[in-house]
Amino acid sequence: MTLTPPMRSLALLLALLLLTACSSEEPQHRERFYAMGTLVEVSILGQPERTASEAADRVRRLLEDYQARWHPAGDGELGRINRALAAGEPGPPASDELLDLLAEGRELESLTGGLFSPAIGKLIRLWGFEGDGSEGRVPEETALEDWLADRPTLAALRQEDGRLASDNRKLQLNLGGYAKGHSIGKAIEHLREQGISRAVVNVGGDLVTLGQPRDRRWRIGIRHPHQEGIIASLEIGSGTAVFTSGDYERDFEHEGEHYHHILDPRTGRPARGLSAATVVHDDPVRADAASTALMLAGPEDWPAMARRLGVTRVMLVEPDGRIHLTDSMAALLQVEQDPEAGVQRWPDP
Amino acid sequence: MTWTDRLLLITAVAGVAALYPWLWGERGGEAEAVRIWAGEEEYARYPLDQPRRVEVPGPLGTTVVEIAEGGARVIADPGPRQICVRAGRLDTPGDQALCLPNRVTVEIIGADPRYDSIHY
């Protein structure tokens, strides 16, 4: 049998098409370790195992360094500054990196009308949420009222020759609302500098991507905040951060009531109205802070808050299971569990 | 174009159409095994077609994993938040449940995992 030239071309094209389907997935190196009080997974594609392992090890050292420096009550930089602030004294010289992050914190505090604030460390300590949440407790009412009377903000923090000081002794710094975003962002920068071009760094569920697999996007499963299974599947490309704040992360029950770690500086109590807020953004610090700010803004005010923070890709879950999706989030995401309460679509804020 | 050419053309196009969902469709292969991590070390790996209970030691106590009917689930954990117990049945390659602070992870493995990473 002799094929005519057009048929030969067609046969060749079909054969090539079949071959593309046979291309196997790239080898993936996944390193797992515990840092910053949670599980860290560094997944690296397309690198020899030794190169990937060494790169992941550097990420580990970087994250351990942040944990040591920025624990609010530790022996590192932030702990020493907090002890000085509580004593009404100027702290030891602060690093440029910390000062830059606090400058970003001031901007976020301003954009969110004070809802997001790295200055509420003492309130977080009163609730026992400073560590892994296992010491959660309802504070004395008088202690909350006392804190609210002098509610500290970063506006009360001044810088004197690289030292931080404040006249408000209740001002204690806690970077928990956005330091993870900063740390993962730096980890991604480290990987890129080491020649890694395709990776995901996942710290306690929050993650940032670098590059993407050869012939597709990254596939991310989002676990349901309160029920079994995956609530939604997300497909994202390079340089994308996915952060969630939820009422299930550090929480406790007391006299039949549920309390969690996302504290509203206006009331001194946990935010109410939403179970989880997921934000996808190019900037991991913005994604991290915005997920907290949207939880605090609640079901009524979140669109305005998202607009102020410049975030458009948002998924929210209400306590009854209802899912809210912005249009640009819906374009990336497939809901895997349709809730009885329904899925509501929103135009991008 | 001869009749043989036409026949070949029809066969080839039909073949590609039939194979499309399998070769280019949504990814997510069969779950093959469960891998259990204690801290940073792999503790055990079991096939999913043989039922068993696995007791995994951790810093807080014992986390119990049950394997049955092609999937795995954490049925008991000494941690206060029970997030890994609430994760329920795991049967999709790439899915996993993390028990903190007991530092036990249960992960479903298989060719062509559906997820690169789990967000929680």
Coordinates of C-alpha atoms in Angstrom, one line a residue:
Chain A
M1 CA 0.0 0.0 0.0
T2 CA 1.3 3.4 -1.0
L3 CA 0.1 6.5 0.8
T4 CA -0.4 9.7 -1.2
P5 CA 1.7 12.7 0.1
P6 CA -1.2 14.4 1.9
M7 CA -2.1 11.1 3.6
R8 CA 1.6 10.6 4.7
S9 CA 1.5 14.1 6.3
L10 CA -1.8 13.3 8.1
A11 CA -0.5 9.9 9.3
L12 CA 2.6 11.6 10.6
L13 CA 0.6 14.3 12.4
L14 CA -1.6 11.7 14.1
A15 CA 1.4 9.7 15.2
L16 CA 2.9 12.9 16.7
L17 CA -0.3 13.6 18.5
L18 CA -0.3 10.2 20.1
L19 CA 3.3 10.6 21.1
T20 CA 2.5 13.8 23.0
A21 CA 0.1 11.9 25.1
C22 CA 2.7 9.3 25.9
S23 CA 5.1 11.9 27.3
S24 CA 5.6 11.0 30.9
E25 CA 5.4 13.4 33.9
E26 CA 8.6 15.0 34.9
P27 CA 10.3 13.5 37.9
Q28 CA 9.3 15.3 41.1
H29 CA 11.5 15.6 44.1
R30 CA 9.5 16.2 47.3
E31 CA 11.2 17.1 50.5
R32 CA 9.1 17.3 53.7
F33 CA 10.2 18.7 57.1
Y34 CA 8.8 20.5 60.0
A35 CA 9.5 24.2 60.4
M36 CA 7.5 27.3 61.6
G37 CA 5.5 24.9 63.8
T38 CA 4.0 23.0 60.8
L39 CA 4.7 20.7 57.9
V40 CA 6.7 22.1 55.0
E41 CA 6.7 20.5 51.6
V42 CA 9.1 21.6 48.9
S43 CA 8.3 20.0 45.5
I44 CA 10.9 20.5 42.8
L45 CA 10.5 19.4 39.2
G46 CA 13.1 18.6 36.6
Q47 CA 16.2 18.6 38.7
P48 CA 18.6 15.8 39.7
E49 CA 17.7 14.5 43.2
R50 CA 20.9 15.8 44.8
T51 CA 20.4 19.4 43.4
A52 CA 16.7 19.4 44.5
S53 CA 17.6 18.0 48.0
E54 CA 20.3 20.6 48.6
A55 CA 17.9 23.4 47.4
A56 CA 15.1 22.1 49.7
D57 CA 17.6 22.0 52.6
R58 CA 18.5 25.7 52.1
V59 CA 14.7 26.5 52.2
R60 CA 14.6 24.6 55.5
R61 CA 17.4 26.6 57.0
L62 CA 15.8 29.8 55.8
L63 CA 12.4 29.0 57.4
E64 CA 14.1 27.9 60.6
D65 CA 15.9 31.2 60.7
Y66 CA 12.7 33.2 60.3
Q67 CA 11.1 31.1 63.0
A68 CA 13.9 31.8 65.4
R69 CA 14.1 35.5 64.6
W70 CA 10.5 36.4 64.5
H71 CA 8.8 34.3 67.2
P72 CA 7.0 37.0 69.2
A73 CA 8.1 35.7 72.6
G74 CA 11.4 33.9 71.6
D75 CA 15.0 34.8 72.2
G76 CA 15.3 36.2 68.6
E77 CA 15.0 39.7 67.2
L78 CA 11.2 40.1 67.6
G79 CA 11.1 38.6 71.1
R80 CA 13.8 41.0 72.3
I81 CA 12.0 43.9 70.7
N82 CA 8.7 42.9 72.3
R83 CA 10.2 42.6 75.8
A84 CA 11.7 46.1 75.4
L85 CA 8.4 47.6 74.2
A86 CA 6.6 46.0 77.2
A87 CA 9.1 47.7 79.4
G88 CA 8.6 51.1 77.7
E89 CA 12.2 51.0 76.4
P90 CA 13.6 51.2 72.8
G91 CA 14.4 47.8 71.5
P92 CA 17.7 46.5 70.2
P93 CA 18.5 47.5 66.6
A94 CA 16.0 46.0 64.2
S95 CA 17.1 44.4 60.9
D96 CA 16.3 46.1 57.6
E97 CA 14.2 43.1 56.6
L98 CA 12.0 43.5 59.7
L99 CA 11.7 47.3 59.2
D100 CA 10.7 46.8 55.6
L101 CA 8.1 44.2 56.7
L102 CA 6.7 46.6 59.3
A103 CA 6.5 49.3 56.7
E104 CA 4.4 46.9 54.6
G105 CA 2.4 46.2 57.7
R106 CA 1.7 49.9 58.2
E107 CA 0.4 50.1 54.6
L108 CA -1.8 47.0 55.2
E109 CA -3.1 48.4 58.5
S110 CA -4.0 51.6 56.7
L111 CA -5.7 49.9 53.7
T112 CA -7.8 47.7 56.1
G113 CA -8.8 50.5 58.4
G114 CA -6.9 48.8 61.2
L115 CA -8.6 45.4 60.9
F116 CA -5.3 43.8 59.9
S117 CA -2.6 44.8 62.4
P118 CA 0.8 43.3 63.4
A119 CA 0.5 45.4 66.6
I120 CA -2.0 43.1 68.4
G121 CA 0.5 40.6 69.7
K122 CA -0.7 41.2 73.3
L123 CA -4.3 40.4 72.4
I124 CA -3.2 37.2 70.7
R125 CA -1.2 36.3 73.8
L126 CA -4.3 37.0 76.0
W127 CA -6.2 34.4 74.0
G128 CA -3.3 31.8 74.2
F129 CA -2.9 31.8 70.4
E130 CA 0.7 32.8 70.3
G131 CA 2.0 29.3 69.9
D132 CA 0.4 26.4 68.1
G133 CA -3.0 27.2 69.7
S134 CA -3.0 24.3 72.1
E135 CA -3.1 26.9 75.0
G136 CA -6.2 28.7 73.8
R137 CA -8.4 30.2 76.5
V138 CA -11.0 32.9 77.0
P139 CA -9.3 35.9 78.6
E140 CA -10.7 37.7 81.6
E141 CA -13.3 40.4 80.5
T142 CA -11.3 43.0 82.4
A143 CA -8.1 42.1 80.5
L144 CA -9.9 42.5 77.2
E145 CA -11.4 45.8 78.2
D146 CA -8.0 47.0 79.4
W147 CA -6.4 46.1 76.0
L148 CA -9.3 47.7 74.0
A149 CA -8.9 50.9 76.0
D150 CA -5.4 51.4 74.7
R151 CA -5.9 49.4 71.4
P152 CA -2.4 49.6 69.9
T153 CA -1.7 50.1 66.2
L154 CA 1.6 50.4 64.2
A155 CA 1.0 54.2 64.1
A156 CA 2.1 54.2 67.8
L157 CA 5.4 52.5 66.8
R158 CA 8.3 54.8 66.1
Q159 CA 11.7 54.2 64.8
E160 CA 14.8 55.9 66.4
D161 CA 18.1 55.1 64.7
G162 CA 16.9 51.7 63.6
R163 CA 15.5 50.9 67.1
L164 CA 11.7 50.5 67.6
A165 CA 10.0 52.2 70.5
S166 CA 6.5 53.1 71.6
D167 CA 4.7 55.0 74.3
N168 CA 2.0 52.4 74.3
R169 CA 3.2 49.5 76.4
K170 CA 0.4 47.3 75.2
L171 CA 1.9 47.3 71.7
Q172 CA 3.4 43.9 71.0
L173 CA 4.4 42.8 67.5
N174 CA 3.1 39.6 66.1
L175 CA 3.8 39.0 62.4
G176 CA 1.6 35.9 62.2
G177 CA -0.8 37.5 59.7
Y178 CA 1.8 37.9 56.9
A179 CA 5.2 36.6 57.9
K180 CA 4.4 33.2 56.4
G181 CA 3.7 34.9 53.1
H182 CA 7.0 36.8 53.3
S183 CA 9.0 33.7 54.3
I184 CA 7.6 31.5 51.5
G185 CA 8.2 34.4 49.0
K186 CA 11.9 34.5 50.1
A187 CA 12.1 30.7 49.9
I188 CA 10.9 30.9 46.3
E189 CA 13.5 33.6 45.6
H190 CA 16.2 31.3 47.1
L191 CA 15.1 28.4 44.8
R192 CA 15.2 30.7 41.8
E193 CA 18.7 31.9 42.6
Q194 CA 19.8 28.3 42.8
G195 CA 18.7 27.6 39.3
I196 CA 15.4 25.9 40.2
S197 CA 12.7 26.9 37.7
R198 CA 9.7 24.7 38.7
A199 CA 8.7 24.2 42.3
V200 CA 6.0 24.6 44.9
V201 CA 6.7 25.6 48.5
N202 CA 3.8 24.6 50.8
V203 CA 4.0 25.7 54.4
G204 CA 1.2 24.4 56.5
G205 CA -1.1 24.3 53.5
D206 CA -0.4 27.8 52.2
L207 CA 1.7 27.8 49.1
V208 CA 3.5 29.7 46.3
T209 CA 4.5 28.3 42.9
L210 CA 7.6 28.9 40.8
G211 CA 7.3 28.1 37.1
Q212 CA 5.0 25.3 36.2
P213 CA 5.1 21.8 35.0
R214 CA 6.1 21.2 31.3
D215 CA 2.8 20.8 29.7
R216 CA 0.1 21.9 32.2
R217 CA -0.6 24.1 35.2
W218 CA -0.2 23.2 38.9
R219 CA -3.1 21.2 40.3
I220 CA -4.0 22.1 43.9
G221 CA -6.6 20.4 46.0
I222 CA -8.3 22.6 48.6
R223 CA -9.4 20.7 51.7
H224 CA -12.8 21.5 53.1
P225 CA -12.6 23.5 56.3
H226 CA -15.2 21.5 58.2
Q227 CA -16.1 18.4 56.2
E228 CA -14.4 15.4 54.7
G229 CA -12.6 15.6 51.4
I230 CA -11.5 18.2 48.9
I231 CA -13.9 21.2 48.5
A232 CA -12.3 22.4 45.3
S233 CA -9.6 21.8 42.8
L234 CA -7.5 24.8 41.6
E235 CA -5.3 25.1 38.5
I236 CA -2.7 27.8 38.8
G237 CA 0.4 28.9 36.9
S238 CA 3.7 30.4 37.8
G239 CA 4.4 32.9 40.6
T240 CA 1.0 32.4 42.2
A241 CA 0.3 32.4 46.0
V242 CA -2.6 30.6 47.6
F243 CA -3.4 31.5 51.2
T244 CA -6.4 30.6 53.4
S245 CA -7.4 31.8 56.8
G246 CA -9.9 29.7 58.6
D247 CA -11.7 29.3 61.9
Y248 CA -10.4 25.7 62.2
E249 CA -6.6 26.3 62.3
R250 CA -6.0 27.3 65.9
D251 CA -9.2 27.0 67.9
F252 CA -10.9 25.6 71.0
E253 CA -14.3 25.1 72.5
H254 CA -15.3 26.6 75.8
E255 CA -18.7 26.1 77.5
G256 CA -20.1 25.0 74.1
E257 CA -18.8 28.0 72.2
H258 CA -16.2 27.8 69.4
Y259 CA -13.3 30.3 69.5
H260 CA -10.5 30.7 66.9
H261 CA -7.3 32.7 66.4
I262 CA -8.4 35.3 63.9
L263 CA -9.0 38.1 66.3
D264 CA -10.9 41.3 65.5
P265 CA -9.0 44.3 67.0
R266 CA -12.3 46.3 67.2
T267 CA -13.9 43.8 69.7
G268 CA -10.8 41.9 70.9
R269 CA -12.7 38.7 70.0
P270 CA -12.6 36.1 67.2
A271 CA -14.1 37.2 63.9
R272 CA -17.6 35.8 63.2
G273 CA -19.5 35.2 60.0
L274 CA -17.1 33.2 57.8
S275 CA -15.4 29.8 58.2
A276 CA -12.6 30.3 55.7
A277 CA -11.3 32.9 53.2
T278 CA -9.0 31.8 50.4
V279 CA -7.1 34.3 48.3
V280 CA -5.0 33.7 45.1
H281 CA -2.6 36.6 44.3
D282 CA 0.8 37.1 42.7
D283 CA 2.2 38.6 46.0
P284 CA 2.3 36.1 48.8
V285 CA 2.4 38.8 51.5
R286 CA -0.7 40.4 50.1
A287 CA -2.5 37.0 49.8
D288 CA -1.6 36.1 53.3
A289 CA -2.7 39.4 54.8
A290 CA -5.8 39.6 52.6
S291 CA -7.1 36.1 53.7
T292 CA -7.0 37.3 57.3
A293 CA -8.5 40.7 56.5
L294 CA -11.4 39.1 54.5
M295 CA -12.2 36.8 57.5
L296 CA -12.3 39.9 59.7
A297 CA -14.4 41.9 57.2
G298 CA -17.0 39.2 57.3
P299 CA -19.8 38.3 54.9
E300 CA -21.1 41.8 54.4
D301 CA -18.0 43.9 54.0
W302 CA -15.6 41.5 52.3
P303 CA -16.1 42.9 48.7
A304 CA -15.1 46.4 49.8
M305 CA -12.1 45.0 51.7
A306 CA -11.0 43.0 48.7
R307 CA -11.2 46.0 46.5
R308 CA -9.1 48.1 48.9
L309 CA -6.5 45.4 49.0
G310 CA -6.5 44.8 45.2
V311 CA -7.4 41.1 45.4
T312 CA -9.9 39.7 42.9
R313 CA -9.5 35.9 43.2
V314 CA -11.4 35.0 46.3
M315 CA -13.3 32.0 47.7
L316 CA -15.2 32.2 51.0
V317 CA -16.9 29.5 52.9
E318 CA -19.7 30.4 55.4
P319 CA -20.4 28.3 58.5
D320 CA -23.5 26.7 56.8
G321 CA -21.2 25.6 53.9
R322 CA -22.3 28.2 51.3
I323 CA -19.4 29.0 49.0
H324 CA -18.8 32.4 47.6
L325 CA -16.6 32.7 44.4
T326 CA -15.5 35.7 42.5
D327 CA -15.6 35.4 38.8
S328 CA -11.8 35.3 38.3
M329 CA -11.5 32.7 41.1
A330 CA -14.2 30.6 39.5
A331 CA -12.2 30.6 36.3
L332 CA -9.3 28.8 38.1
L333 CA -11.3 26.5 40.2
Q334 CA -13.7 23.5 40.1
V335 CA -16.0 23.0 43.1
E336 CA -15.7 19.3 44.0
Q337 CA -18.4 19.3 46.7
D338 CA -21.6 21.2 45.9
P339 CA -22.9 22.4 49.2
E340 CA -26.6 22.2 50.1
A341 CA -26.4 25.9 50.9
G342 CA -25.3 26.6 47.4
V343 CA -22.5 28.4 45.5
Q344 CA -22.8 32.2 45.0
R345 CA -20.9 33.9 42.2
W346 CA -19.7 37.5 42.6
P347 CA -18.3 39.9 40.0
D348 CA -14.6 40.7 40.7
P349 CA -14.4 43.3 43.4
Chain B
M1 CA -7.2 9.7 -2.7
T2 CA -7.7 6.0 -3.0
W3 CA -10.3 3.9 -1.0
T4 CA -7.4 2.6 1.1
D5 CA -6.4 6.1 2.0
R6 CA -10.0 7.0 2.9
L7 CA -10.3 3.9 5.1
L8 CA -7.0 4.7 6.8
L9 CA -8.1 8.3 7.4
I10 CA -11.4 7.3 8.9
T11 CA -9.7 4.7 11.1
A12 CA -7.0 7.1 12.3
V13 CA -9.4 9.9 13.2
A14 CA -11.8 7.6 14.9
G15 CA -8.9 6.1 16.9
V16 CA -7.7 9.5 18.1
A17 CA -11.3 10.5 19.0
A18 CA -11.7 7.2 21.0
L19 CA -8.4 7.6 22.8
Y20 CA -8.8 11.4 23.5
P21 CA -10.5 11.1 26.9
W22 CA -8.0 8.5 28.1
L23 CA -4.8 10.2 26.8
W24 CA -5.6 13.9 27.0
G25 CA -8.5 14.0 29.5
E26 CA -8.5 15.1 33.1
R27 CA -5.6 13.6 35.0
G28 CA -5.9 11.6 38.1
G29 CA -4.7 8.0 38.1
E30 CA -5.5 5.0 40.3
A31 CA -4.7 5.1 44.0
E32 CA -2.1 2.4 44.5
A33 CA -0.9 2.7 48.1
V34 CA -0.9 4.7 51.3
R35 CA 2.4 6.2 52.6
I36 CA 2.5 7.0 56.3
W37 CA 5.0 9.5 57.7
A38 CA 6.0 9.7 61.3
G39 CA 7.7 13.1 61.7
E40 CA 10.1 13.4 58.8
E41 CA 10.6 9.7 58.2
E42 CA 8.5 7.3 56.2
Y43 CA 6.9 5.0 58.7
A44 CA 5.2 2.5 56.4
R45 CA 3.7 2.0 53.0
Y46 CA 0.8 -0.4 52.4
P47 CA -1.3 -1.3 49.4
L48 CA -4.9 -0.1 49.5
D49 CA -6.5 -3.5 48.6
Q50 CA -5.8 -5.2 51.9
P51 CA -7.7 -3.9 55.0
R52 CA -5.6 -3.2 58.1
R53 CA -5.2 -0.8 61.0
V54 CA -1.9 0.9 61.5
E55 CA -0.8 2.5 64.8
V56 CA 1.7 5.3 64.2
P57 CA 3.6 6.7 67.2
G58 CA 4.1 10.4 67.5
P59 CA 5.3 12.9 70.1
L60 CA 1.8 13.2 71.6
G61 CA 0.7 9.6 71.4
T62 CA -0.6 7.2 68.8
T63 CA -2.4 8.1 65.6
V64 CA -4.5 5.2 64.1
V65 CA -4.9 4.8 60.4
E66 CA -7.5 2.5 58.9
I67 CA -7.0 1.1 55.4
A68 CA -10.1 -0.3 53.7
E69 CA -11.8 -0.7 50.3
G70 CA -9.2 1.2 48.3
G71 CA -8.8 4.1 50.6
A72 CA -7.4 5.2 54.0
R73 CA -8.5 7.4 56.8
V74 CA -7.3 8.6 60.2
I75 CA -9.7 7.2 62.8
A76 CA -8.0 8.4 65.9
D77 CA -5.5 11.1 66.8
P78 CA -4.3 12.5 70.1
G79 CA -4.2 16.1 68.8
P80 CA -6.7 18.6 70.1
R81 CA -7.9 19.9 66.7
Q82 CA -8.7 16.5 65.0
I83 CA -8.2 18.1 61.5
C84 CA -6.8 14.9 60.1
V85 CA -9.7 12.8 61.4
R86 CA -12.1 15.3 59.9
A87 CA -10.2 15.0 56.6
G88 CA -12.1 11.6 56.2
R89 CA -11.5 9.1 53.6
L90 CA -8.4 9.6 51.3
D91 CA -8.5 7.7 48.0
T92 CA -7.1 10.1 45.4
P93 CA -3.4 10.1 44.5
G94 CA -1.8 13.3 45.8
D95 CA -4.3 13.7 48.6
Q96 CA -3.1 13.7 52.2
A97 CA -4.1 14.4 55.8
L98 CA -1.8 16.0 58.3
C99 CA -2.0 15.3 62.1
L100 CA -0.5 18.1 64.1
P101 CA 1.0 18.3 66.6
N102 CA 1.5 14.5 66.5
R103 CA 3.4 14.9 63.2
V104 CA 1.8 12.1 61.4
T105 CA 1.0 12.4 57.7
V106 CA -1.1 10.0 55.6
E107 CA -0.6 10.3 51.9
I108 CA -2.2 8.5 48.9
I109 CA 0.3 7.6 46.2
G110 CA -0.2 6.4 42.7
A111 CA 0.8 7.1 39.1
D112 CA -0.2 10.5 37.8
P113 CA -1.4 12.1 41.0
R114 CA -4.4 14.3 40.7
Y115 CA -2.9 17.0 42.9
D116 CA 0.6 18.5 43.1
S117 CA 0.0 20.0 46.5
I118 CA -2.8 20.1 49.0
H119 CA -4.0 23.5 50.3
Y120 CA -5.6 23.7 53.8

